[in-house]
CSV table of C-alpha atoms in Angstrom, one decimal:
chain,number,residue,atom,x,y,z
A,894,MET,CA,-18.4,59.4,33.1
A,895,THR,CA,-22.0,60.2,33.8
A,896,ASP,CA,-25.0,59.8,31.5
A,897,LEU,CA,-25.0,63.6,31.1
A,898,ASP,CA,-21.4,63.6,30.0
A,899,ASP,CA,-22.1,60.8,27.5
A,900,LYS,CA,-25.0,62.8,26.0
A,901,GLN,CA,-22.8,65.8,25.7
A,902,VAL,CA,-20.1,63.9,24.0
A,903,VAL,CA,-22.6,62.3,21.5
A,904,GLU,CA,-24.1,65.8,20.9
A,905,SER,CA,-20.7,67.4,20.3
A,906,GLN,CA,-19.8,64.6,17.9
A,907,ARG,CA,-23.1,65.1,16.0
A,908,ILE,CA,-22.5,68.8,15.6
A,909,LEU,CA,-18.9,68.2,14.5
A,910,GLU,CA,-20.1,65.7,11.8
A,911,LEU,CA,-22.7,68.2,10.7
A,912,LEU,CA,-20.1,70.9,10.2
A,913,PHE,CA,-17.8,68.6,8.3
A,914,ALA,CA,-20.7,67.6,6.1
A,915,TYR,CA,-21.9,71.1,5.3
A,916,MET,CA,-18.7,73.1,5.1
A,917,PRO,CA,-17.6,71.7,1.7
A,918,LYS,CA,-21.0,72.3,0.3
A,919,ILE,CA,-21.1,75.8,1.5
A,920,ALA,CA,-17.6,76.5,0.2
A,921,ALA,CA,-18.5,75.2,-3.2
A,922,GLU,CA,-21.8,77.1,-3.5
A,923,ARG,CA,-21.6,80.2,-5.8
A,924,LYS,CA,-25.2,81.4,-5.7
A,925,MET,CA,-26.6,83.4,-2.8
A,926,ASP,CA,-30.0,81.6,-3.0
A,927,GLY,CA,-28.3,78.2,-2.6
A,928,LEU,CA,-26.0,79.6,0.2
A,929,LEU,CA,-29.0,80.8,2.2
A,930,ILE,CA,-30.7,77.4,1.9
A,931,LEU,CA,-27.6,75.5,3.0
A,932,MET,CA,-27.0,77.8,6.0
A,933,ALA,CA,-30.6,77.5,7.0
A,934,ASP,CA,-30.4,73.7,6.8
A,935,LEU,CA,-27.2,73.7,8.9
A,936,GLY,CA,-28.8,75.9,11.5
A,937,ARG,CA,-31.9,73.8,11.7
A,938,SER,CA,-29.9,70.6,12.0
A,939,ILE,CA,-27.6,71.9,14.7
A,940,VAL,CA,-30.4,73.2,17.0
A,941,ALA,CA,-33.0,70.5,16.0
A,942,ALA,CA,-35.5,73.1,14.9
A,943,ASP,CA,-38.6,72.4,12.9
A,944,ARG,CA,-37.9,75.4,10.7
A,945,CYS,CA,-34.9,77.7,10.2
A,946,SER,CA,-34.4,80.7,7.9
A,947,LEU,CA,-31.5,83.0,7.3
A,948,TRP,CA,-32.9,86.5,6.5
A,949,LEU,CA,-30.8,89.2,4.8
A,950,VAL,CA,-31.3,92.9,5.1
A,951,ASP,CA,-32.2,94.8,1.9
A,952,ASN,CA,-31.5,98.4,2.8
A,953,ASP,CA,-32.6,99.8,-0.5
A,954,ARG,CA,-36.1,98.4,-0.1
A,955,GLY,CA,-36.3,98.5,3.7
A,956,GLU,CA,-37.1,94.8,3.8
A,957,LEU,CA,-35.7,91.4,4.9
A,958,TRP,CA,-35.6,88.6,2.4
A,959,THR,CA,-34.8,84.9,2.4
A,960,LYS,CA,-35.0,81.6,0.4
A,961,VAL,CA,-36.6,78.6,2.0
A,962,ALA,CA,-36.2,76.1,-0.8
A,963,HIS,CA,-34.8,75.6,-4.3
A,964,GLY,CA,-37.4,76.6,-6.9
A,965,VAL,CA,-39.4,78.7,-4.4
A,966,SER,CA,-39.5,82.4,-5.0
A,967,GLU,CA,-37.9,84.5,-2.3
A,968,LEU,CA,-39.8,85.6,0.8
A,969,ARG,CA,-39.8,89.3,1.8
A,970,ILE,CA,-41.1,91.0,4.9
A,971,PRO,CA,-40.8,94.6,6.3
A,972,HIS,CA,-37.4,95.1,8.0
A,973,ASP,CA,-39.0,95.8,11.4
A,974,ALA,CA,-41.5,92.9,11.3
A,975,GLY,CA,-41.8,90.5,14.3
A,976,PHE,CA,-38.9,88.9,16.1
A,977,VAL,CA,-36.6,89.1,13.2
A,978,GLY,CA,-37.2,92.8,12.9
A,979,TYR,CA,-36.5,93.2,16.6
A,980,SER,CA,-33.0,91.6,16.2
A,981,VAL,CA,-32.3,93.8,13.2
A,982,ARG,CA,-33.2,97.0,15.1
A,983,THR,CA,-31.4,96.1,18.3
A,984,GLY,CA,-28.7,93.7,17.3
A,985,GLU,CA,-29.8,91.5,20.1
A,986,PRO,CA,-30.7,87.7,20.1
A,987,LEU,CA,-34.0,86.4,21.3
A,988,LEU,CA,-35.0,83.2,23.1
A,989,ILE,CA,-38.7,82.9,23.2
A,990,LYS,CA,-40.5,80.0,24.9
A,991,ASP,CA,-44.0,80.9,23.7
A,992,ALA,CA,-44.4,83.2,20.7
A,993,TYR,CA,-48.1,83.9,21.4
A,994,GLN,CA,-47.2,85.3,24.8
A,995,ASP,CA,-44.9,88.0,23.3
A,996,PRO,CA,-46.3,91.2,21.9
A,997,ARG,CA,-43.6,91.4,19.3
A,998,PHE,CA,-44.8,88.2,17.5
A,999,ASP,CA,-46.4,88.8,14.1
A,1000,ARG,CA,-49.2,86.2,13.9
A,1001,ARG,CA,-50.1,86.8,10.2
A,1002,SER,CA,-47.8,84.1,8.9
A,1003,ASP,CA,-49.3,81.5,11.2
A,1004,GLU,CA,-52.8,82.6,10.3
A,1005,LYS,CA,-52.1,82.3,6.6
A,1006,THR,CA,-50.3,78.9,6.8
A,1007,HIS,CA,-52.2,77.4,9.7
A,1008,TYR,CA,-48.8,76.7,11.4
A,1009,ARG,CA,-48.5,77.0,15.2
A,1010,THR,CA,-45.3,78.8,16.3
A,1011,THR,CA,-44.2,78.2,19.9
A,1012,SER,CA,-40.5,78.5,20.7
A,1013,VAL,CA,-38.4,80.9,18.7
A,1014,MET,CA,-34.7,81.9,18.5
A,1015,THR,CA,-33.3,84.8,16.5
A,1016,VAL,CA,-29.6,85.6,16.2
A,1017,PRO,CA,-28.3,88.6,14.3
A,1018,LEU,CA,-25.6,88.3,11.7
A,1019,MET,CA,-23.0,91.0,12.0
A,1020,ASN,CA,-20.8,92.1,9.2
A,1021,SER,CA,-17.1,93.1,9.5
A,1022,ALA,CA,-18.2,96.7,10.2
A,1023,GLY,CA,-20.3,95.6,13.2
A,1024,ASN,CA,-23.6,96.3,11.5
A,1025,VAL,CA,-26.5,93.8,11.3
A,1026,MET,CA,-26.6,92.3,7.9
A,1027,GLY,CA,-29.2,89.5,8.6
A,1028,VAL,CA,-30.8,87.3,11.1
A,1029,PHE,CA,-31.0,83.6,11.8
A,1030,GLN,CA,-34.4,82.5,12.9
A,1031,ALA,CA,-35.2,79.0,14.3
A,1032,ILE,CA,-38.8,78.0,15.0
A,1033,ASN,CA,-40.1,75.2,17.2
A,1034,LYS,CA,-37.7,72.8,18.8
A,1035,ARG,CA,-38.3,69.2,17.7
A,1036,GLY,CA,-39.0,66.5,20.2
A,1037,THR,CA,-40.2,66.5,23.8
A,1038,ASN,CA,-38.5,67.1,27.2
A,1039,GLU,CA,-38.1,64.6,30.1
A,1040,GLN,CA,-41.6,65.4,31.3
A,1041,GLY,CA,-43.0,64.5,27.8
A,1042,GLU,CA,-43.9,68.1,27.0
A,1043,ALA,CA,-43.1,69.8,23.8
A,1044,ALA,CA,-39.4,70.8,23.8
A,1045,VAL,CA,-38.3,74.4,23.8
A,1046,PHE,CA,-35.0,76.0,22.8
A,1047,SER,CA,-32.4,76.3,25.5
A,1048,ILE,CA,-29.5,78.6,26.3
A,1049,GLN,CA,-27.2,76.0,24.8
A,1050,ASP,CA,-29.2,76.0,21.6
A,1051,LEU,CA,-28.9,79.8,21.4
A,1052,GLU,CA,-25.1,79.6,21.9
A,1053,ARG,CA,-24.9,77.0,19.1
A,1054,LEU,CA,-27.0,79.0,16.7
A,1055,SER,CA,-24.9,82.1,17.6
A,1056,LEU,CA,-21.7,80.3,16.7
A,1057,THR,CA,-23.3,79.2,13.4
A,1058,ALA,CA,-24.3,82.8,12.8
A,1059,VAL,CA,-20.6,84.0,13.2
A,1060,TYR,CA,-19.5,81.5,10.6
A,1061,SER,CA,-22.5,82.3,8.4
A,1062,ALA,CA,-22.0,86.0,8.5
A,1063,LYS,CA,-18.4,85.8,7.3
A,1064,THR,CA,-19.4,83.4,4.5
A,1065,VAL,CA,-22.4,85.5,3.4
A,1066,GLU,CA,-20.4,88.7,3.5
A,1067,SER,CA,-17.7,87.2,1.4
A,1068,ALA,CA,-20.3,86.0,-1.1
A,1069,MET,CA,-21.9,89.4,-1.2
A,1070,LEU,CA,-18.5,91.0,-2.0
A,1071,ASN,CA,-17.9,88.5,-4.8
A,1072,MET,CA,-21.4,89.1,-6.2
A,1073,GLU,CA,-20.8,92.9,-6.1
A,1074,LEU,CA,-17.5,92.4,-8.0
A,1075,GLU,CA,-19.1,90.2,-10.5
A,1076,ALA,CA,-22.0,92.6,-11.0
A,1077,THR,CA,-19.6,95.5,-11.4
A,1078,GLN,CA,-17.6,93.5,-14.0
A,1079,CYS,CA,-20.8,92.6,-15.9
A,1080,GLU,CA,-22.0,96.2,-15.8
A,1081,ILE,CA,-18.7,97.4,-17.2
A,1082,ILE,CA,-18.9,94.8,-20.0
A,1083,HIS,CA,-22.4,95.9,-20.9
A,1084,ILE,CA,-21.5,99.6,-20.9
A,1085,LEU,CA,-18.4,98.9,-23.1
A,1086,GLY,CA,-20.7,97.0,-25.5
A,1087,GLU,CA,-23.1,99.8,-25.7
A,1088,VAL,CA,-20.3,102.3,-26.6
A,1089,SER,CA,-19.9,100.6,-30.0
A,1090,GLU,CA,-23.6,100.7,-30.6
A,1091,TYR,CA,-24.0,104.4,-29.7
A,1092,ARG,CA,-21.1,105.2,-32.1
A,1093,SER,CA,-22.8,103.3,-34.9
A,1094,GLU,CA,-26.0,105.2,-34.4
A,1095,GLU,CA,-27.9,101.9,-33.7
A,1096,THR,CA,-30.0,101.2,-30.7
A,1097,GLY,CA,-28.3,99.9,-27.7
A,1098,ASP,CA,-31.0,97.2,-27.6
A,1099,HIS,CA,-28.9,95.4,-30.3
A,1100,ILE,CA,-26.4,94.1,-27.8
A,1101,GLN,CA,-29.1,93.1,-25.4
A,1102,ARG,CA,-30.9,91.1,-28.1
A,1103,VAL,CA,-27.7,89.5,-29.3
A,1104,ALA,CA,-26.9,88.5,-25.7
A,1105,GLU,CA,-30.4,87.1,-25.2
A,1106,ILE,CA,-30.5,85.2,-28.5
A,1107,SER,CA,-27.0,83.8,-27.9
A,1108,SER,CA,-27.9,82.5,-24.5
A,1109,MET,CA,-31.1,81.0,-25.8
A,1110,LEU,CA,-29.3,79.2,-28.6
A,1111,ALA,CA,-26.7,77.9,-26.1
A,1112,LYS,CA,-29.5,76.7,-23.8
A,1113,PHE,CA,-31.4,75.0,-26.7
A,1114,LEU,CA,-28.1,73.4,-27.9
A,1115,GLY,CA,-27.9,71.7,-24.5
A,1116,LEU,CA,-24.9,73.6,-23.0
A,1117,PRO,CA,-24.4,73.6,-19.2
A,1118,GLU,CA,-26.1,76.4,-17.3
A,1119,ASN,CA,-22.8,78.1,-16.4
A,1120,GLU,CA,-21.7,78.1,-20.0
A,1121,VAL,CA,-25.0,79.6,-21.1
A,1122,GLU,CA,-24.6,82.3,-18.6
A,1123,ARG,CA,-21.0,83.0,-19.6
A,1124,ILE,CA,-22.1,83.4,-23.2
A,1125,ARG,CA,-24.9,85.8,-22.2
A,1126,LEU,CA,-22.4,87.9,-20.2
A,1127,ALA,CA,-19.7,88.0,-22.9
A,1128,ALA,CA,-21.8,88.4,-26.1
A,1129,PRO,CA,-22.4,92.2,-25.6
A,1130,MET,CA,-18.7,92.7,-26.3
A,1131,HIS,CA,-18.8,91.1,-29.8
A,1132,ASP,CA,-18.6,94.5,-31.6
A,1133,LEU,CA,-16.4,96.4,-29.2
A,1134,GLY,CA,-13.8,96.8,-31.9
A,1135,LYS,CA,-16.1,99.2,-33.7
A,1136,VAL,CA,-14.8,101.9,-31.5
A,1137,GLY,CA,-11.7,101.9,-33.7
A,1138,ILE,CA,-13.6,102.3,-37.0
A,1139,PRO,CA,-14.0,105.9,-38.4
A,1140,ASP,CA,-17.5,107.3,-38.3
A,1141,ALA,CA,-17.6,107.9,-42.0
A,1142,ILE,CA,-17.4,104.2,-42.5
A,1143,LEU,CA,-19.3,103.0,-39.5
A,1144,ASN,CA,-22.4,105.1,-40.3
A,1145,LYS,CA,-22.2,105.0,-44.1
A,1146,PRO,CA,-25.8,104.5,-45.4
A,1147,GLY,CA,-24.7,102.8,-48.7
A,1148,ARG,CA,-22.5,99.9,-49.7
A,1149,PHE,CA,-18.8,99.9,-48.7
A,1150,THR,CA,-16.0,100.2,-51.2
A,1151,ASP,CA,-13.5,97.4,-51.1
A,1152,ASP,CA,-11.1,99.6,-49.1
A,1153,GLU,CA,-13.9,100.6,-46.7
A,1154,TYR,CA,-14.9,97.0,-46.2
A,1155,THR,CA,-11.3,96.1,-45.5
A,1156,ILE,CA,-11.2,98.7,-42.7
A,1157,MET,CA,-14.6,97.7,-41.4
A,1158,LYS,CA,-13.4,94.1,-41.0
A,1159,THR,CA,-10.6,95.1,-38.7
A,1160,HIS,CA,-13.1,95.7,-35.9
A,1161,SER,CA,-13.0,92.0,-35.0
A,1162,GLU,CA,-9.2,92.0,-34.4
A,1163,ILE,CA,-9.4,95.4,-32.7
A,1164,GLY,CA,-12.0,94.0,-30.2
A,1165,TYR,CA,-9.8,91.0,-29.6
A,1166,ASN,CA,-6.7,93.0,-29.0
A,1167,MET,CA,-8.5,95.2,-26.5
A,1168,LEU,CA,-9.7,92.3,-24.4
A,1169,HIS,CA,-7.4,89.2,-24.7
A,1170,ASN,CA,-4.7,90.4,-22.3
A,1171,SER,CA,-7.2,90.9,-19.4
A,1172,LYS,CA,-6.6,89.0,-16.2
A,1173,ARG,CA,-10.4,88.3,-16.1
A,1174,GLN,CA,-11.5,85.0,-17.7
A,1175,LEU,CA,-14.8,86.5,-18.8
A,1176,LEU,CA,-13.1,89.3,-20.7
A,1177,ARG,CA,-10.6,86.8,-22.4
A,1178,PHE,CA,-13.7,84.7,-23.3
A,1179,ALA,CA,-15.3,87.9,-24.8
A,1180,ALA,CA,-12.1,88.5,-26.8
A,1181,GLU,CA,-12.6,85.1,-28.5
A,1182,ILE,CA,-16.2,86.0,-29.4
A,1183,ALA,CA,-15.1,89.4,-30.7
A,1184,ARG,CA,-12.5,87.9,-33.0
A,1185,SER,CA,-14.5,84.8,-34.2
A,1186,HIS,CA,-18.1,86.0,-34.7
A,1187,HIS,CA,-17.5,86.9,-38.3
A,1188,GLU,CA,-15.9,83.6,-39.2
A,1189,ARG,CA,-18.0,81.3,-41.4
A,1190,TRP,CA,-18.6,77.5,-41.1
A,1191,ASP,CA,-17.3,77.1,-44.7
A,1192,GLY,CA,-14.0,79.0,-44.0
A,1193,ARG,CA,-14.8,82.1,-46.0
A,1194,GLY,CA,-15.2,84.5,-43.1
A,1195,TYR,CA,-12.7,86.8,-41.4
A,1196,PRO,CA,-10.3,87.6,-39.8
A,1197,LYS,CA,-8.6,84.2,-39.8
A,1198,GLY,CA,-10.6,82.3,-42.4
A,1199,ILE,CA,-11.0,79.3,-40.1
A,1200,SER,CA,-13.8,76.8,-40.6
A,1201,GLY,CA,-16.1,74.3,-38.9
A,1202,GLU,CA,-15.2,73.4,-35.3
A,1203,GLU,CA,-12.0,75.4,-35.5
A,1204,ILE,CA,-14.2,78.4,-34.8
A,1205,PRO,CA,-14.9,78.7,-31.1
A,1206,LEU,CA,-18.5,77.5,-30.3
A,1207,ALA,CA,-19.4,80.8,-28.6
A,1208,GLY,CA,-18.3,82.7,-31.8
A,1209,ARG,CA,-20.5,80.4,-33.9
A,1210,ILE,CA,-23.4,81.0,-31.6
A,1211,CYS,CA,-22.9,84.7,-31.5
A,1212,SER,CA,-22.6,84.8,-35.3
A,1213,VAL,CA,-26.1,83.4,-35.7
A,1214,ALA,CA,-27.5,85.8,-33.1
A,1215,ASP,CA,-25.7,88.8,-34.7
A,1216,VAL,CA,-26.9,88.1,-38.2
A,1217,LEU,CA,-30.4,87.4,-37.1
A,1218,ASP,CA,-30.6,90.8,-35.4
A,1219,ALA,CA,-28.9,92.6,-38.3
A,1220,LEU,CA,-31.4,91.2,-40.8
A,1221,SER,CA,-34.5,91.6,-38.5
A,1222,SER,CA,-33.8,95.1,-37.2
A,1223,PRO,CA,-33.7,98.5,-39.0
A,1224,ARG,CA,-30.2,99.9,-39.8
A,1225,CYS,CA,-28.9,103.1,-41.2
A,1226,TYR,CA,-28.5,101.4,-44.5
A,1227,LYS,CA,-31.7,99.3,-44.7
A,1228,GLN,CA,-35.1,98.4,-43.4
A,1229,PRO,CA,-35.7,95.2,-41.5
A,1230,TRP,CA,-36.2,92.1,-43.7
A,1231,PRO,CA,-39.6,90.4,-43.6
A,1232,GLU,CA,-39.7,87.4,-41.3
A,1233,GLU,CA,-40.0,84.8,-44.0
A,1234,LYS,CA,-37.1,86.2,-45.9
A,1235,VAL,CA,-34.9,86.1,-42.8
A,1236,LYS,CA,-35.9,82.5,-42.3
A,1237,GLU,CA,-35.1,81.6,-45.9
A,1238,GLU,CA,-31.6,83.2,-45.6
A,1239,PHE,CA,-30.7,81.1,-42.6
A,1240,LEU,CA,-31.8,77.9,-44.3
A,1241,LYS,CA,-29.8,79.0,-47.4
A,1242,GLN,CA,-26.7,79.6,-45.3
A,1243,ARG,CA,-27.0,76.3,-43.3
A,1244,GLY,CA,-23.6,74.6,-43.7
A,1245,ALA,CA,-22.2,77.6,-45.5
A,1246,GLN,CA,-22.1,80.7,-43.2
A,1247,PHE,CA,-23.5,78.9,-40.2
A,1248,GLN,CA,-23.1,75.6,-38.4
A,1249,PRO,CA,-25.9,73.3,-39.6
A,1250,GLU,CA,-26.8,72.2,-36.0
A,1251,LEU,CA,-27.2,75.8,-34.9
A,1252,VAL,CA,-29.5,76.6,-37.8
A,1253,ASP,CA,-31.6,73.5,-36.9
A,1254,VAL,CA,-31.8,74.7,-33.3
A,1255,LEU,CA,-32.9,78.2,-34.5
A,1256,MET,CA,-35.6,76.7,-36.8
A,1257,GLU,CA,-36.8,74.4,-34.0
A,1258,HIS,CA,-37.2,77.3,-31.6
A,1259,TRP,CA,-38.0,80.0,-34.1
A,1260,ASP,CA,-41.1,81.4,-32.5
A,1261,GLU,CA,-39.5,81.6,-29.1
A,1262,ILE,CA,-36.6,83.6,-30.5
A,1263,TYR,CA,-38.2,85.6,-33.2
A,1264,CYS,CA,-40.8,86.9,-30.8
A,1265,LEU,CA,-38.2,89.5,-29.8
A,1266,TYR,CA,-38.7,91.2,-33.2
A,1267,ARG,CA,-42.4,90.8,-33.4
A,1268,ARG,CA,-42.6,92.6,-30.0
A,1269,ASN,CA,-40.2,95.3,-30.9
A,1270,PHE,CA,-40.9,96.1,-34.5
A,1271,ASP,CA,-44.5,95.1,-35.3
């Protein structure tokens, strides 16, 4: 075996190890931002580039966008800009030895960052319909060649990045489809939540505020990020059961009679029954919130009369958010309470209607939460 053969074996082993290292991370990643960063890291490692980005096409805005690092805002460029734009327009890869000798090169980025681009590769990502959905771009080959000169990308590098692009395209397209399905589900949830608000002649902003306050309380309580997001998405469904309550009761300006109140209380079970048989976990989670958000910490709530930690945590959280919004907002039967009176009521109900720790969290972060009402109703 020649030295060249040995080098090829070592290089093939290196690439195989990279793929085995990155594939589990990519398969486990659920957010597009993180996926783009992982794909770019994989591409950069495989072709030994100084920089690598995976750009996606945003047809609605006529732009390309990417993420280069966690915590960094996304980067956007016109869809026809530079080498990346060329690959989007033509569907062709590029292998450039010296960017400054090519008229398609957009120098503005280098001028802004004082970075010197030399060798460049671009490879289009094709979706299952055969359309360009994005572009891999690798910049500046690391190391030197046998003559001691700065290395440039080779045909072999282009082939490797192209193979990475095929895998990346399938992964990104699948992620986009999942994101679209999740977005559609969330939109349906929000629309259904608004149905109950429109029927009760209250502003649809109520469900938005309850969702926002619920997620803030969950975050301040120290719940994991995915649980905070799950509560934010499900909370708008808390009053879905109001669609089954007669208008004469739902929009009555005065106090309910005992019989009317009994009917009104059924909205929590109605909402639960509408949602709990769903095959979607998020909707089943919303069903629990719908049924439990009128339970009380002391066991005197409805519909089950359960108490303490028997009440699902999301229901306890949504209960605080719902009452805060009900007291602080105008309703068909009342004007909003003054801020200090609202605060006094929560302190009064600490350990009675509400979990003590949740009231403590609300008080600790009162200004951050109550600013929603100062902004909307002052």
